Short mmCIF file of C-alpha atoms in Angstrom, two decimals:
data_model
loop_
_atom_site.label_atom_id
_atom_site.label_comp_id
_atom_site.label_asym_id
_atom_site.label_seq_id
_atom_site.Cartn_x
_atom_site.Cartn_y
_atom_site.Cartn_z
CA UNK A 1 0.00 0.00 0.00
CA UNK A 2 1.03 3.52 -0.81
CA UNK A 3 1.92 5.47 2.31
CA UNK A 4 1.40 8.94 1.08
CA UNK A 5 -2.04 9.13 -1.45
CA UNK A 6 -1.74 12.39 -2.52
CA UNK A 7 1.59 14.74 -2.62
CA UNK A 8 1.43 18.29 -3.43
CA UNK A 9 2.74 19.55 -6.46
CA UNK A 10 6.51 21.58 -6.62
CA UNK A 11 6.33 25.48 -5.70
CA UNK A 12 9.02 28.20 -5.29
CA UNK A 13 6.50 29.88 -2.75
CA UNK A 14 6.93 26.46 -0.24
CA UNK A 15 11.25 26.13 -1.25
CA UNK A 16 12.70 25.71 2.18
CA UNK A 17 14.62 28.89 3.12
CA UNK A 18 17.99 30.22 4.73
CA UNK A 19 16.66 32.74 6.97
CA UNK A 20 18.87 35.13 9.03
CA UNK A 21 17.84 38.69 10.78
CA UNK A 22 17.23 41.47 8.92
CA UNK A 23 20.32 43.70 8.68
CA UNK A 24 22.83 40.42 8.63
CA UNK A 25 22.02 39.52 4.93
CA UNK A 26 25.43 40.64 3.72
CA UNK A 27 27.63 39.59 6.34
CA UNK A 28 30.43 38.30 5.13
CA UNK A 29 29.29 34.37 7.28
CA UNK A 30 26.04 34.64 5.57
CA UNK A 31 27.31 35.29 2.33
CA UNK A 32 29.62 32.29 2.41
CA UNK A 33 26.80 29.86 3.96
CA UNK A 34 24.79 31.33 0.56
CA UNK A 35 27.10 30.35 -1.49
CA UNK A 36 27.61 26.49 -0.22
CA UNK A 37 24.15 26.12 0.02
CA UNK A 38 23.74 27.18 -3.83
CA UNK A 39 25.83 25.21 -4.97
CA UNK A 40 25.63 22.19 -7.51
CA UNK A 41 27.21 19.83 -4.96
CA UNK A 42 24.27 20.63 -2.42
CA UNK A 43 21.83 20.45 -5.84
CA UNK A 44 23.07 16.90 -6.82
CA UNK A 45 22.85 15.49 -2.96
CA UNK A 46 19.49 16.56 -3.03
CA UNK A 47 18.98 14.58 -6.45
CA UNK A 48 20.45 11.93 -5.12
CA UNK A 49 19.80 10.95 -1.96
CA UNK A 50 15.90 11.78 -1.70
CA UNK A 51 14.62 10.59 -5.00
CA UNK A 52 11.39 13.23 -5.12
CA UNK A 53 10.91 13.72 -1.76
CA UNK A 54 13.00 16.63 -1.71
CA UNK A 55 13.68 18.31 -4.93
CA UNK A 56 16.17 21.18 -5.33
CA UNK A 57 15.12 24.91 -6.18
CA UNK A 58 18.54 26.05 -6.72
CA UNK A 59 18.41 28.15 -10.08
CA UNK A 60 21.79 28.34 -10.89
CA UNK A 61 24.45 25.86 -9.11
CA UNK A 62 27.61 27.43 -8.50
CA UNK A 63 30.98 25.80 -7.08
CA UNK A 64 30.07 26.61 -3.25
CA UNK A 65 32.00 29.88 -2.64
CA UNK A 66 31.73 33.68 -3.09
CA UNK A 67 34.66 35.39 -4.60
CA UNK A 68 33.36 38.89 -2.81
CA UNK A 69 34.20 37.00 0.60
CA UNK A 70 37.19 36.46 2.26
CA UNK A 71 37.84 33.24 3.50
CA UNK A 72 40.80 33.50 4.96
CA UNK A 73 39.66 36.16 7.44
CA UNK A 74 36.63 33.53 8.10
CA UNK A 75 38.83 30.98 9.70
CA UNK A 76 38.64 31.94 13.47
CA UNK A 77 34.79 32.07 12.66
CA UNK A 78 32.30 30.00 13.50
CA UNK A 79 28.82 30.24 11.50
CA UNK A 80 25.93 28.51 13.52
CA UNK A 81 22.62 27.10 11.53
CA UNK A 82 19.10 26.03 13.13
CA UNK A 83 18.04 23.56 11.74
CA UNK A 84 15.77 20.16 11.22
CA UNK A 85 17.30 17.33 11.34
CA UNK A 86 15.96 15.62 7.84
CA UNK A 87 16.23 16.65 5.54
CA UNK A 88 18.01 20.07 6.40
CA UNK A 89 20.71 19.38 8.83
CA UNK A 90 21.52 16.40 6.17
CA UNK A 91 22.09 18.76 3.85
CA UNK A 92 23.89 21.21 5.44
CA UNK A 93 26.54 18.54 5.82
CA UNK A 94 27.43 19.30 2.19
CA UNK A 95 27.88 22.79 2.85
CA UNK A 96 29.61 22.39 5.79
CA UNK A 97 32.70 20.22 3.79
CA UNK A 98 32.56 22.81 1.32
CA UNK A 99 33.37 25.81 3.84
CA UNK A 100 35.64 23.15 5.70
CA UNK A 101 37.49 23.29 2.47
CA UNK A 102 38.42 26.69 3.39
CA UNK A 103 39.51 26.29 6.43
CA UNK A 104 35.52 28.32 8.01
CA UNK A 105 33.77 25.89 10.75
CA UNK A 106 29.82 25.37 10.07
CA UNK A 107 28.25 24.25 13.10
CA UNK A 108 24.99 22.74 12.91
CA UNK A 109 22.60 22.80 15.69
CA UNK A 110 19.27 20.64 15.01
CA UNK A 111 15.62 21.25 16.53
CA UNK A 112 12.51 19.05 16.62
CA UNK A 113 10.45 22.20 16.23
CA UNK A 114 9.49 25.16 14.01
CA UNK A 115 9.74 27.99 17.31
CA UNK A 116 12.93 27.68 18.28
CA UNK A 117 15.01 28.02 15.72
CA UNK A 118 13.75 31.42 14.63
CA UNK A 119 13.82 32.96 17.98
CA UNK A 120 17.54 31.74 18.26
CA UNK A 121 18.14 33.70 15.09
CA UNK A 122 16.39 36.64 16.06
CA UNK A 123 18.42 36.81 19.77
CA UNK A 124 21.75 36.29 18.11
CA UNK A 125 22.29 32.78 19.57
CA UNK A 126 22.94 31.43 16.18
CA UNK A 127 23.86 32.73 12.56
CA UNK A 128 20.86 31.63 10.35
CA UNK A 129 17.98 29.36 10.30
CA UNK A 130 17.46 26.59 7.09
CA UNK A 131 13.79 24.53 8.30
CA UNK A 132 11.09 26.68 6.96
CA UNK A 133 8.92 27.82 3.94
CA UNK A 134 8.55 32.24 3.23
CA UNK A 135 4.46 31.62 4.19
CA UNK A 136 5.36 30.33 7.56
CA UNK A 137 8.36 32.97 7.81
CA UNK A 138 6.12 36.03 6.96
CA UNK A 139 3.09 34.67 9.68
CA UNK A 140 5.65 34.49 12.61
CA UNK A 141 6.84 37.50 12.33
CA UNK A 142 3.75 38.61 12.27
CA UNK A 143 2.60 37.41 15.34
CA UNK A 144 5.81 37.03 16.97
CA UNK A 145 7.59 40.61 16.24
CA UNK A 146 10.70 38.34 15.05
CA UNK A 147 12.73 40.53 12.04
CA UNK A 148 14.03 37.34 9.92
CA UNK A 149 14.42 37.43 6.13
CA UNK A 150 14.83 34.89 3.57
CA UNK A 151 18.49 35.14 2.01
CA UNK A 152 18.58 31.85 -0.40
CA UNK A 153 15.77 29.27 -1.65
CA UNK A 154 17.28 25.96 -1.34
CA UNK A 155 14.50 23.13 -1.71
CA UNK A 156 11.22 21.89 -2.15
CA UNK A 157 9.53 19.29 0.50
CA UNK A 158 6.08 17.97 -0.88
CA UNK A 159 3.43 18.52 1.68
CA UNK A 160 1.27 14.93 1.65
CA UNK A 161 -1.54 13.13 2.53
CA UNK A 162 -0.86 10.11 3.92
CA UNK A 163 -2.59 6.88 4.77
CA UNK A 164 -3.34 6.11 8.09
CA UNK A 165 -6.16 3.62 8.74
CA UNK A 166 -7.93 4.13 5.84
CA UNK A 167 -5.93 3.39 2.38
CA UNK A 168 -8.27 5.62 -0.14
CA UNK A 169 -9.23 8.85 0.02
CA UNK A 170 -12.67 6.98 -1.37
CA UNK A 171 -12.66 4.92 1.61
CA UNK A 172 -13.34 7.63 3.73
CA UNK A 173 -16.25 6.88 6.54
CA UNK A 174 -18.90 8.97 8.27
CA UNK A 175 -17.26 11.00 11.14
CA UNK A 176 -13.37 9.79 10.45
CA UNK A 177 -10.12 11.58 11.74
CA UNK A 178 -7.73 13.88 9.38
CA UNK A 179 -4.80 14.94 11.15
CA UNK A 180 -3.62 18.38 9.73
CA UNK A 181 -0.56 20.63 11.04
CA UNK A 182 -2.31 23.28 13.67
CA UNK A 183 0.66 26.03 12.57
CA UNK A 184 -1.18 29.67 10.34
CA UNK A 185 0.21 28.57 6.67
CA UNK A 186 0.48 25.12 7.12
CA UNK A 187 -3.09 24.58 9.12
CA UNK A 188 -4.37 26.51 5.41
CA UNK A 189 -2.07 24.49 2.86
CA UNK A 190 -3.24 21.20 4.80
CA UNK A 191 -6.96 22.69 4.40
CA UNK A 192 -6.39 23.79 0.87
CA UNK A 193 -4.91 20.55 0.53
CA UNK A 194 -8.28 18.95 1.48
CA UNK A 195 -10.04 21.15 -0.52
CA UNK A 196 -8.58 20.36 -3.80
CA UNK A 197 -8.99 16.37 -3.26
CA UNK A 198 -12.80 16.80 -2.90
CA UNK A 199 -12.88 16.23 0.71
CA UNK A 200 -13.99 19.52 2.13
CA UNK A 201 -15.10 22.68 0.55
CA UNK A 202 -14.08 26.23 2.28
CA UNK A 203 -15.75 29.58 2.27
CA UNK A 204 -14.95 31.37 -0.86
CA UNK A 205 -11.77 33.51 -0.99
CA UNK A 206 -10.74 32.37 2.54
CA UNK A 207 -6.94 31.09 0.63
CA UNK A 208 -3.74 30.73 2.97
CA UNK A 209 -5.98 32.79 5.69
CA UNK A 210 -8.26 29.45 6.09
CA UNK A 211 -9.01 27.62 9.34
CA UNK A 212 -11.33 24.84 10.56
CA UNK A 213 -13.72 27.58 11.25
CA UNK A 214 -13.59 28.27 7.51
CA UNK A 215 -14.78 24.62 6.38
CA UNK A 216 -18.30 25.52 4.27
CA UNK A 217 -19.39 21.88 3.38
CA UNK A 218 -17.52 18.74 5.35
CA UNK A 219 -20.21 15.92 3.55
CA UNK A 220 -18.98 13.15 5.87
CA UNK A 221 -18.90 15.31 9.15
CA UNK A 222 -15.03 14.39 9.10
CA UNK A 223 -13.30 15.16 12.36
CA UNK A 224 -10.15 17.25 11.44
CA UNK A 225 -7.80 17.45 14.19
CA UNK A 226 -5.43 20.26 14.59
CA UNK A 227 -1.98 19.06 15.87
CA UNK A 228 1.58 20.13 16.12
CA UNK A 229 2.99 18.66 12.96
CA UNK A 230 5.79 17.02 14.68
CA UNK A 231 3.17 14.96 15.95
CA UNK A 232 1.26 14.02 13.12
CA UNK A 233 3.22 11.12 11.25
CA UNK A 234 3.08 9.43 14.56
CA UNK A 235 -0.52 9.33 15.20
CA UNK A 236 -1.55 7.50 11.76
CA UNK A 237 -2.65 4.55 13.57
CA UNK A 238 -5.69 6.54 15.27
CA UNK A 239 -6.83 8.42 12.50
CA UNK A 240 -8.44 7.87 8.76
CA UNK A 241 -5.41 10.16 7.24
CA UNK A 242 -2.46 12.39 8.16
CA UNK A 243 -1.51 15.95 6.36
CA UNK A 244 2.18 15.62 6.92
CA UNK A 245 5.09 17.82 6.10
CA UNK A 246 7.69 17.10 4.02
CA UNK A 247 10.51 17.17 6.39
CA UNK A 248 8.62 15.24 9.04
CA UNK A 249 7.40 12.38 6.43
CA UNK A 250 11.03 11.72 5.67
CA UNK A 251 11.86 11.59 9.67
CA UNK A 252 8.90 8.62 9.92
CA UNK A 253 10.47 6.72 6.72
CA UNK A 254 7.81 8.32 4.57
CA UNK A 255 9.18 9.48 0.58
CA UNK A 256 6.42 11.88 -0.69
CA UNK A 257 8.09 11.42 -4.20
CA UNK A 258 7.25 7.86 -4.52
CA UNK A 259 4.44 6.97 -1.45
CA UNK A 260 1.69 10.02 -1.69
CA UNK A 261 -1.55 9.22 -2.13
CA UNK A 262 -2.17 12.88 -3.44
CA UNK A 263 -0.25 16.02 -3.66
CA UNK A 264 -1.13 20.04 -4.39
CA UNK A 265 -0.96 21.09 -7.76
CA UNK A 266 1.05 23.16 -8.69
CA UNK A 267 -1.18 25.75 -9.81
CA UNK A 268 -3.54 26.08 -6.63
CA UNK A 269 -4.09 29.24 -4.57
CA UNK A 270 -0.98 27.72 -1.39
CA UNK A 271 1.72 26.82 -4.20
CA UNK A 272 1.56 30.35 -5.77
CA UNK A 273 0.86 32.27 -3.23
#
């Protein structure tokens, strides 16, 4: 049986970002993370090692350094990233023997969560952030007062639904459980999600601003439950199907490239916004 039924389709707007604070973009650290991340070595990994689950956004591969920075006076630096574990962390790897190349020290710090590494940037604990999607930048600074900018688009994570213990969207009963994420973008591109697969229907217009509250027809009174998407590939076994994100399907064994049951197209109202 396919673990994932339906995958959502590839977007710039969703590419997992290198975030840092504002006023740091051109630091000469930053600048030199940049470049490793943008580089063909971290594009081929990605090709490589996930097989569709993550794909690469990179536009234009380069060989992993900036020739504006100096290197050399990088050496007794150390440049500290936030980041999830999978895919992100696995990734940074790559970057991190690049810079090692030149003698800079990349230290990677991994979190479980999508709070903590954004406040970490915005106190100066760490250099930069690489775990999250623009959307879900934009709404926490919004309702956090955090000052973090995107500085580099490095990949795409499908966002799927997956099977839990039903095995067709068709087979969906009177009154069954969807897990979706309960985080502002997410919560909508899970809802949107449902939306597009015929499952629900939302109030018109709502877009990336929907909630629960915003679900106009629900024909088979499904139960959607709200949870913190860490959570969510771990509860399949209690509920009819699971909204998971990319990064998180990969931690539960879960390849949205080759598993979903459905994915967003590429042309609805979450993967261009």
């Amino acid at each position: 049986m396919a673990d994932s039924l339906t995958i959502e389709g590839s977007s710039s707007a969703y590419s997992n970002i290198l975030a840092v604070k504002e006023g740091n973009e051109n630091t000469p650290e930053v600048l030199a993370l940049i470049a490793a991340l943008e580089s063909k070595a971290v594009a081929d990994f990605i090709a490589e090692k996930y097989a569709g689950a993550v794909v690469s956004t990179i536009e234009n591969p380069g060989d992993g350094y900036d020739a504006t920075v100096d290197y050399e006076a990088l050496k007794d630096v150390t440049i500290t990233v936030a980041a999830s574990p999978t895919p992100h962390a696995e990734i940074l790897e790559v970057a991190k023997e690049l810079l090692a190349a030149k003698g800079v020290t990349l230290e990677i710090q991994t979190f479980n969560d999508y709070v903590v590494p954004n406040n970490v940037v915005e106190d100066g604990t760490v250099t930069a952030n690489y775990f999250q999607h623009v959307p879900y930048l934009d709404t926490f600074n919004a309702d956090n007062g955090t000052h973090l900018v995107s500085v580099a688009m490095v990949h795409y994570e499908p966002f799927g639904i997956y099977a839990g213990t039903k095995s067709a969207i068709a087979d969906l009963a009177e009154g069954d459980k969807i897990a979706i994420p309960n985080d502002g973008s997410n919560r909508a591109r899970g809802l949107l999600l449902l939306e597009q697969e015929g499952i629900i229907k939302l109030k018109e217009g709502v877009g990336m601003e929907a909630t629960v509250l915003d679900i106009a027809e629900n024909p088979l009174n499904l139960d959607i439950v709200e949870m913190e998407a860490a959570q969510i590939a771990g509860v399949r076994d209690s509920v009819a199907l699971a909204v998971i994100n990319g990064n998180y399907a990969l931690n539960a064994g879960l390849n949205a490239g080759t598993d979903a049951i459905a994915v967003e197209d590429a042309e609805s109202i979450s993967a261009t916004t």
